[in-house]
Amino acid sequence: MRRGWDWLMEPDPWSRRSPWKESGYALLLAVVSVGAGLLMREASPVGLGFFGAGVVVLALLRRRFPATVFLVTSACAGPLAAGIFVLTPMAWSAGRRIESSGRTLAAFVGAYVLLSVSGLLLGGDTGLSTVLGMVLSALIYLALVIVPGLAGRYLAQRQTLLDTLRERNAQLLRESRMVAGQARLLERQRIAQDMHDSLGHQLALIAVHTGALEVDSELTDRQREAVGVLRQASVGAMHELREVVGILREGEQPEAAAVDESGRAVRGTAGVAALVAAARGAGRQVVLRHTGERRPLAAAADHAAYRIVQESLTNAYKHAPGASIAVELRYEPDSLVVEIVNGPAGPGRAGEVVSGGQGLTGLRERARLVGGIVHAGAADGGGFRVAGVLPYGTGEKAPFVVPEDDFPRQSADGSPSEGVPAMNWNVSGQEPVMGEMYGAGGGRRNTLGGVGLGCGIAMLVVVVIGAAVAVGGYFLVKSAGDNLVSKERYEEIAVGTAEEDVRKEMPSGGSFWTSGIRDAEGHPKKPENSECLVVVSEESASEFDREAVFRFCFRDGKLIEKASYEVTVDL
């Protein structure tokens, strides 16, 4: 079943609602056209039933074969006035779905030819001249077929243009992401190389000199222990530098926590105890507490927790020397809370170290990238407090802050998100910066241009329909004047006048003005072996549903009888 709908809907996309929508649309067209045909009594109910079935089939095939369905509908709509209710929506569909302009022009010209030919061959006699009938049919075709077709084609081309712009915009965004990624990678490699060449050399010198100093026989045990701490710190710094350089070069976070030669973790929550132990070895009063049931964190969040503790301890060393420090890791149901609080600095000891002011900023950035937050500020009773809240997972595990992207309106694979146009947004997230889709005046200019074009098309439709009504009204009035006979002309014609002379003075009697009168009730019996001409009188009838007529009967080429009377017409 779905394969069949796919075939019918091609090239439009298929959805679950498509069968219901298409079937409802086809049935609606059939009901409207058949109902109009019944009201106008253009054919028998059986014939209109077959016509309705054909409308359903054509409506279902209009997407797959737009030009063919439009031509077939035009050929079928010629004999029936109710066919216009089907031809107009088919013209809209054909204008939207026929691809090339040449095929579209050929389809609409061919449809007009088929409509005119089928109307002349199979349609009833309207009483209008051939030229007048062609003019009226051309105006009606222009208003009810050409204009809907142009409107449908305009909307289809506009949608195609918008889709093309969105695809091009998405491609540009993907390319810009790639270029930015390459630039970031090159910059990271340059920074990694500089760090390796400069800091690595200095740390290696520190490790060598502290190692040599540690074995100096003139040092006391206390001094040798302090020098050993410095050597271990320099060695640990070298390992961390090597790790950071590797991260910068590879461009990604390692999945497992790094360890030093002794097997001690240097990153992650497992390394917090080592940080506290090193601080205690340096003579600081540090307390470490764990609360809650321990749970594993993602590698990036685990690394962020370690860095929060490390940076907070460093800040306490620099800005509050001699103050006590409390480190707490609280495992909450949905997040890990890392809190570091130090007391106030001793008298005259605060503010002795110059800081670059980038440490807390880096911590906030680390936490944001994993969906967490970091708060830093004065603690109650003096001192300073740093607290980080880090989720156990990312993505669907509800991070506290959605990590921002360079292109927030772009999905992960670079394609436009569903229902959202692909657009490059600036930092404020409010102003589009794609010049191809917006002119110098911004998006409002394009919006006004689209509204103006739509209003122009609507105005064109109104003007065309108004012109068609005006021209049709003029010809109807002229036709009425030519087909109505005055009482004076009726009385001037005497019985016995040659039939040829009478017919020259009278209308043909075959117009639509007399089409319903010839079969109306109330005609007197005509003479035997005679042929009669019935015309409409200019005089008003005595009742609303009656019409005043004149009748002239001929035999053997002469007028043998004329009569004036009223007939009952169906309204």
XYZ file of C-alpha atoms in Angstrom:
571
model
C 0.000 0.000 0.000
C 2.716 2.443 0.957
C 4.617 1.665 -2.225
C 1.527 2.596 -4.220
C 1.134 5.881 -2.352
C 4.817 6.595 -2.851
C 4.309 6.141 -6.571
C 1.259 8.433 -6.609
C 2.883 11.113 -4.453
C 6.191 11.237 -6.313
C 8.074 13.573 -6.229
C 6.325 15.017 -3.160
C 7.180 13.457 0.231
C 4.887 10.779 1.664
C 3.536 10.876 5.223
C 0.949 8.967 7.225
C -1.643 11.654 6.599
C -1.079 11.715 2.852
C -3.604 8.961 1.950
C -6.344 10.629 3.992
C -5.576 14.095 2.679
C -5.398 13.002 -0.958
C -8.523 10.868 -0.736
C -10.462 13.651 0.959
C -9.285 16.167 -1.632
C -10.312 13.905 -4.533
C -13.744 13.193 -3.010
C -14.323 16.897 -2.351
C -13.601 17.776 -5.990
C -15.905 14.988 -7.165
C -18.768 16.043 -4.876
C -18.486 19.723 -5.844
C -18.344 19.042 -9.591
C -21.157 16.482 -9.560
C -23.315 18.709 -7.356
C -22.815 21.635 -9.716
C -23.705 19.437 -12.668
C -26.919 18.284 -10.964
C -27.936 21.842 -10.161
C -27.323 22.945 -13.749
C -28.979 19.782 -15.183
C -26.154 19.318 -17.651
C -26.336 15.521 -17.764
C -28.104 12.534 -16.285
C -27.247 11.391 -12.756
C -25.607 8.266 -14.171
C -23.413 10.300 -16.501
C -22.468 12.680 -13.709
C -21.632 9.676 -11.531
C -19.111 8.454 -14.121
C -17.817 12.024 -14.353
C -17.307 12.103 -10.568
C -15.435 8.791 -10.629
C -13.150 10.181 -13.317
C -12.544 13.281 -11.194
C -11.423 11.086 -8.272
C -8.957 9.210 -10.491
C -7.582 12.409 -12.026
C -7.201 14.075 -8.609
C -5.205 11.106 -7.312
C -2.930 11.094 -10.377
C -2.350 14.857 -10.539
C 0.945 14.714 -8.593
C 2.406 11.852 -10.636
C 1.286 13.089 -14.091
C 0.506 16.823 -13.743
C 0.576 17.753 -17.450
C -1.369 14.706 -18.658
C -4.046 15.053 -15.972
C -4.421 18.758 -16.753
C -4.898 18.076 -20.481
C -7.412 15.273 -19.871
C -9.345 17.463 -17.429
C -9.470 20.284 -19.990
C -10.844 17.944 -22.665
C -13.515 16.635 -20.276
C -14.446 20.061 -18.902
C -15.288 21.558 -22.287
C -18.832 20.159 -22.669
C -19.741 20.670 -18.984
C -19.828 24.023 -17.255
C -19.350 22.192 -13.933
C -15.956 21.048 -15.186
C -14.523 24.446 -14.295
C -14.727 23.431 -10.610
C -12.200 20.696 -11.413
C -10.159 22.556 -14.014
C -9.186 25.436 -11.696
C -7.540 23.277 -8.974
C -5.931 21.100 -11.651
C -4.447 24.247 -13.217
C -3.053 25.217 -9.817
C -1.521 21.748 -9.410
C -0.094 21.709 -12.937
C 1.458 25.149 -12.479
C 3.168 23.941 -9.289
C 4.451 20.587 -10.545
C 5.332 20.875 -14.250
C 9.063 21.461 -14.172
C 10.188 23.316 -17.304
C 8.665 26.579 -18.487
C 8.380 25.269 -22.062
C 6.333 22.252 -20.993
C 4.165 24.476 -18.832
C 3.424 26.825 -21.733
C 2.697 23.902 -24.070
C 0.410 22.278 -21.486
C -1.682 25.420 -20.952
C -1.942 26.192 -24.677
C -2.907 22.592 -25.410
C -5.434 22.661 -22.575
C -7.098 25.764 -24.040
C -7.292 24.147 -27.485
C -8.790 20.956 -26.055
C -11.223 22.930 -23.912
C -12.407 25.032 -26.877
C -12.639 22.152 -29.343
C -14.498 19.833 -26.958
C -16.840 22.665 -26.032
C -17.662 23.430 -29.660
C -18.065 19.804 -30.713
C -19.850 18.357 -27.697
C -21.323 21.399 -25.993
C -24.803 22.749 -26.612
C -25.657 25.718 -28.796
C -25.228 28.912 -26.784
C -26.581 31.223 -29.448
C -23.369 33.261 -29.475
C -21.284 33.801 -32.554
C -18.062 31.826 -32.884
C -15.900 34.911 -32.395
C -17.880 36.072 -29.362
C -17.790 32.592 -27.863
C -14.013 32.340 -28.322
C -13.489 35.758 -26.726
C -15.644 34.888 -23.711
C -14.010 31.469 -23.315
C -10.549 33.064 -23.530
C -11.421 35.551 -20.784
C -12.864 32.827 -18.582
C -9.820 30.631 -19.242
C -7.522 33.508 -18.365
C -9.287 34.275 -15.097
C -10.051 30.755 -13.865
C -7.177 28.719 -15.332
C -4.179 30.855 -16.295
C -4.150 32.977 -13.128
C -4.347 29.967 -10.732
C -1.651 28.217 -12.776
C 0.656 31.255 -12.570
C 0.004 31.592 -8.844
C 0.813 27.913 -8.275
C 3.984 28.174 -10.358
C 5.096 31.298 -8.473
C 4.636 29.582 -5.110
C 6.468 26.464 -6.308
C 9.413 28.495 -7.618
C 9.514 30.546 -4.425
C 9.590 27.374 -2.315
C 12.305 25.908 -4.526
C 14.346 29.088 -4.143
C 13.961 29.029 -0.378
C 14.948 25.347 -0.221
C 17.989 26.042 -2.390
C 19.007 28.959 -0.181
C 18.604 26.826 2.937
C 20.716 24.045 1.425
C 23.374 26.513 0.326
C 23.321 28.156 3.726
C 23.709 24.771 5.428
C 26.609 23.942 3.116
C 28.277 27.267 3.897
C 27.840 26.655 7.595
C 29.340 23.179 7.330
C 32.270 24.565 5.384
C 32.755 27.393 7.873
C 32.711 24.856 10.713
C 35.358 22.830 8.930
C 37.509 25.908 8.295
C 37.116 27.041 11.907
C 37.944 23.543 13.133
C 41.094 23.432 11.010
C 42.112 26.870 12.274
C 41.524 25.820 15.890
C 43.524 22.623 15.361
C 46.448 24.525 13.870
C 46.368 27.029 16.732
C 46.217 24.233 19.310
C 49.208 22.553 17.689
C 51.136 25.804 17.745
C 50.316 26.359 21.433
C 51.228 22.753 22.230
C 54.564 23.150 20.488
C 55.316 26.396 22.358
C 54.380 24.814 25.690
C 56.507 21.773 24.983
C 59.546 23.815 23.918
C 59.416 26.405 26.703
C 57.701 24.983 29.781
C 58.958 21.452 29.172
C 62.558 22.655 29.119
C 62.164 24.712 32.292
C 60.439 21.907 34.189
C 63.117 19.447 33.115
C 65.798 21.785 34.486
C 63.901 22.115 37.763
C 63.614 18.335 38.080
C 67.315 17.821 37.354
C 68.513 20.502 39.790
C 66.145 19.406 42.585
C 67.225 15.804 42.053
C 70.873 16.792 42.371
C 70.132 18.961 45.388
C 68.222 16.133 47.081
C 71.353 13.979 47.333
C 73.513 16.802 48.674
C 75.095 15.580 51.926
C 75.095 19.034 53.464
C 71.245 19.202 53.587
C 69.366 18.319 56.726
C 66.590 15.738 56.654
C 63.956 18.498 56.792
C 65.522 20.305 53.829
C 65.968 17.077 51.868
C 62.274 16.278 52.416
C 61.265 19.715 51.139
C 63.509 19.353 48.090
C 61.956 15.924 47.417
C 58.515 17.509 47.445
C 59.702 20.065 44.884
C 61.171 17.322 42.690
C 57.965 15.284 42.806
C 55.969 18.407 41.982
C 58.175 19.186 38.988
C 57.934 15.603 37.736
C 54.150 15.664 38.140
C 54.027 18.984 36.313
C 56.013 17.480 33.448
C 53.540 14.587 33.174
C 50.604 16.954 33.228
C 52.259 19.168 30.619
C 52.798 16.117 28.406
C 49.129 15.217 28.842
C 47.930 18.740 28.027
C 50.168 18.888 24.972
C 48.724 15.574 23.803
C 45.184 16.856 24.277
C 45.948 20.021 22.322
C 47.489 18.059 19.465
C 44.812 15.401 19.258
C 41.946 17.829 19.827
C 39.989 15.524 22.126
C 39.754 14.573 25.789
C 41.195 11.214 26.923
C 38.662 8.748 28.182
C 40.705 7.467 31.137
C 42.399 9.409 33.917
C 46.171 9.705 33.562
C 48.485 8.396 36.307
C 52.101 9.104 37.215
C 54.916 6.542 37.632
C 53.727 5.606 41.115
C 50.266 4.783 39.852
C 48.733 7.758 41.599
C 45.904 9.458 39.639
C 46.712 12.984 38.571
C 43.301 13.800 37.092
C 39.726 13.130 38.075
C 38.082 12.778 41.439
C 40.482 9.931 42.243
C 43.319 12.433 42.155
C 41.736 14.882 44.611
C 43.155 12.941 47.566
C 46.648 13.302 46.081
C 46.159 17.067 45.746
C 45.093 17.300 49.385
C 48.035 15.139 50.494
C 50.464 17.357 48.574
C 48.954 20.446 50.219
C 49.306 18.900 53.645
C 52.924 17.978 52.867
C 53.557 21.644 52.129
C 52.385 22.525 55.630
C 48.800 23.580 54.836
C 45.815 22.614 56.948
C 43.453 20.898 54.475
C 40.404 18.734 55.274
C 38.848 16.398 52.663
C 35.300 15.052 53.028
C 33.229 12.706 50.846
C 29.449 12.524 51.294
C 26.850 10.508 49.451
C 27.161 7.356 47.402
C 30.039 7.627 44.987
C 29.084 7.447 41.328
C 31.204 7.512 38.158
C 31.314 10.647 36.034
C 31.958 11.153 32.360
C 35.640 11.644 31.564
C 35.274 15.365 30.798
C 33.226 16.018 33.965
C 35.680 13.987 36.065
C 38.547 16.062 34.700
C 36.605 19.288 35.404
C 36.105 18.249 39.056
C 39.837 17.676 39.448
C 40.663 21.056 37.893
C 38.173 22.863 40.146
C 39.879 21.465 43.249
C 43.352 22.115 41.844
C 42.659 25.724 40.849
C 40.844 26.473 44.104
C 43.776 25.152 46.173
C 46.183 27.210 44.073
C 44.107 30.354 44.639
C 44.014 29.639 48.381
C 47.813 29.239 48.425
C 48.283 32.560 46.679
C 45.592 34.763 48.198
C 45.071 33.285 51.671
C 48.401 31.889 52.887
C 48.153 30.179 56.239
C 44.345 29.854 56.091
C 42.636 26.521 56.658
C 41.009 24.851 53.631
C 38.042 22.491 53.459
C 37.445 20.347 50.348
C 34.166 18.464 50.021
C 32.860 16.146 47.301
C 29.086 15.671 47.658
C 27.476 13.024 45.487
C 23.906 14.270 45.016
C 21.232 12.196 43.232
C 21.690 14.080 39.954
C 25.077 15.774 40.195
C 28.442 15.994 41.915
C 28.986 19.113 44.020
C 32.646 20.101 44.430
C 33.072 22.733 47.151
C 36.308 24.336 48.339
C 36.207 26.873 51.188
C 39.216 28.607 52.699
C 39.294 30.801 55.773
C 40.465 34.412 55.857
C 44.127 35.132 55.252
C 46.414 35.947 58.126
C 47.110 39.559 59.038
C 49.187 41.347 56.420
C 49.482 38.284 54.171
C 46.573 38.669 51.694
C 47.073 40.101 48.247
C 50.801 39.435 48.127
C 50.648 37.461 44.829
C 49.669 38.963 41.471
C 47.046 36.893 39.596
C 46.190 36.877 35.943
C 42.500 36.506 36.729
C 41.990 33.664 34.218
C 41.717 30.697 36.586
C 38.052 31.063 37.565
C 37.119 31.970 34.011
C 38.698 28.732 32.806
C 36.844 26.752 35.471
C 33.497 28.219 34.410
C 34.274 27.365 30.793
C 35.197 23.768 31.683
C 31.996 23.331 33.657
C 29.873 24.867 30.897
C 31.265 22.475 28.298
C 30.089 19.466 30.319
C 26.721 21.010 31.215
C 27.606 22.224 34.716
C 28.114 25.519 36.538
C 30.742 27.060 38.837
C 30.086 29.687 41.521
C 32.832 31.665 43.242
C 32.465 34.329 45.919
C 33.081 35.393 49.488
C 32.246 32.844 52.168
C 30.327 33.526 55.373
C 32.652 34.752 58.126
C 35.370 35.743 55.668
C 37.423 33.711 53.285
C 36.481 32.501 49.833
C 34.265 29.735 48.447
C 34.317 27.948 45.096
C 31.512 25.483 44.307
C 31.028 23.498 41.114
C 27.951 21.473 40.147
C 28.700 18.815 37.535
C 26.184 16.344 36.059
C 26.991 12.652 36.004
C 26.194 12.448 32.307
C 25.546 14.660 29.294
C 22.937 14.972 26.542
C 19.704 13.284 27.576
C 20.744 13.174 31.243
C 19.625 16.769 31.690
C 22.742 18.967 31.939
C 22.229 22.161 33.897
C 23.427 24.349 31.039
C 23.048 23.404 27.364
C 26.528 23.615 25.845
C 26.552 26.410 23.305
C 27.699 25.824 19.782
C 29.311 28.123 17.285
C 26.160 27.732 15.192
C 23.266 27.195 17.604
C 20.720 26.869 14.807
C 22.669 24.089 13.112
C 22.313 20.404 13.965
C 25.276 18.182 14.797
C 25.701 16.923 11.242
C 25.504 20.416 9.784
C 22.045 20.003 8.269
C 19.170 22.335 9.117
C 17.154 21.355 12.152
C 13.540 20.321 11.449
C 11.205 23.279 11.258
C 14.091 25.785 11.729
C 15.773 27.451 8.748
C 19.509 26.979 8.536
C 20.877 30.331 9.648
C 24.147 31.629 10.986
C 23.361 33.602 14.146
C 25.683 36.046 15.866
C 26.611 36.111 19.566
C 23.369 37.733 20.657
C 21.427 34.980 18.912
C 18.993 37.477 17.446
C 20.380 39.000 14.248
C 20.940 36.888 11.121
C 24.168 37.567 9.285
C 23.670 35.683 6.028
C 23.836 38.307 3.305
C 22.482 36.037 0.591
C 19.034 35.777 2.219
C 18.796 39.340 3.508
C 19.458 42.560 1.699
C 21.007 45.729 3.034
C 17.773 46.590 4.779
C 17.592 43.230 6.581
C 14.870 40.627 6.540
C 12.040 43.168 6.617
C 12.836 44.279 3.089
C 12.463 40.758 1.712
C 9.272 40.258 3.723
C 7.759 43.433 2.347
C 8.882 42.437 -1.142
C 7.116 39.077 -0.836
C 3.967 40.727 0.503
C 4.070 43.253 -2.316
C 4.442 40.541 -4.941
C 1.587 38.571 -3.421
C -0.598 41.688 -3.357
C 0.351 42.345 -6.975
C -0.760 38.872 -8.020
C -3.998 39.247 -6.074
C -4.597 42.618 -7.729
C -3.920 41.085 -11.144
C -6.472 38.359 -10.431
C -9.059 40.962 -9.396
C -8.389 43.096 -12.491
C -8.569 40.111 -14.848
C -11.799 38.833 -13.308
C -13.271 42.338 -13.323
C -12.344 42.794 -16.973
C -13.834 39.402 -17.819
C -17.069 40.304 -16.024
C -17.223 43.692 -17.728
C -16.598 42.310 -21.213
C -18.970 39.418 -20.626
C -21.642 41.779 -19.328
C -21.243 44.013 -22.350
C -21.637 41.123 -24.778
C -24.579 39.727 -22.817
C -26.357 43.065 -22.927
C -25.600 43.416 -26.630
C -26.781 39.860 -27.243
C -29.963 40.555 -25.285
C -30.648 43.645 -27.385
C -30.138 41.704 -30.601
C -32.370 38.788 -29.536
C -35.353 40.672 -28.051
C -38.168 41.822 -30.348
C -40.300 44.894 -29.723
C -44.077 45.024 -30.074
C -43.770 47.489 -32.954
C -41.583 45.169 -35.039
C -43.978 42.302 -34.367
C -46.990 44.311 -35.622
C -45.184 45.548 -38.744
C -44.878 42.016 -40.106
C -48.039 40.898 -41.896
C -49.264 37.365 -42.569
C -48.276 36.300 -46.074
C -44.856 37.908 -45.966
C -42.070 35.823 -47.460
C -40.304 33.630 -44.921
C -36.896 34.897 -46.032
C -37.893 38.505 -45.365
C -39.284 37.678 -41.939
C -36.184 35.787 -40.840
C -34.012 38.690 -41.907
C -35.944 40.970 -39.555
C -36.062 38.502 -36.633
C -33.348 36.927 -34.456
C -32.315 33.383 -35.248
C -34.144 32.016 -32.199
C -31.246 29.701 -31.398
C -29.559 31.769 -28.680
C -29.418 30.899 -24.998
C -32.144 33.513 -24.440
C -34.668 31.214 -26.160
C -33.071 27.824 -25.291
C -35.398 27.298 -22.316
C -38.418 28.965 -23.894
C -38.749 26.552 -26.825
C -39.489 23.664 -24.423
C -41.571 25.682 -21.940
C -45.242 25.075 -21.177
C -47.984 27.279 -22.657
C -47.265 27.162 -26.393
C -50.463 26.970 -28.548
C -50.732 24.218 -31.092
C -48.854 25.077 -34.250
C -50.403 24.700 -37.722
C -49.908 21.436 -39.577
C -46.898 21.025 -41.816
C -45.430 24.292 -40.588
C -42.136 25.383 -39.082
C -42.234 28.009 -36.328
C -39.810 30.606 -35.053
C -40.093 31.608 -31.362
C -38.497 34.858 -30.157
C -38.562 36.723 -26.839
C -40.633 39.873 -26.519
C -39.365 43.068 -24.918
C -42.642 43.320 -23.036
C -42.756 42.204 -19.401
C -44.777 39.130 -18.538
C -47.710 39.178 -16.135
C -45.960 36.910 -13.597
C -42.416 36.395 -12.422
C -42.107 32.799 -13.712
C -43.591 33.571 -17.144
C -42.068 35.041 -20.294
C -43.717 36.991 -23.156
C -42.884 35.559 -26.600
C -43.757 35.964 -30.269
C -44.193 33.043 -32.632
C -44.042 33.079 -36.434
C -45.096 29.936 -38.339
C -44.151 29.331 -42.006
C -45.292 26.956 -44.711
C -44.330 26.842 -48.347
C -41.972 29.814 -47.888
C -44.613 32.197 -46.498
C -45.774 33.419 -43.069
C -49.103 31.729 -42.383
C -49.554 32.634 -38.704
C -48.136 34.865 -35.977
C -49.058 34.833 -32.302
C -48.205 36.715 -29.084
C -48.555 34.870 -25.757
C -46.844 33.946 -22.476
C -45.126 30.681 -21.469
C -44.089 29.285 -18.080
C -40.328 28.955 -17.646
C -38.321 26.967 -15.084
C -36.253 29.191 -12.811
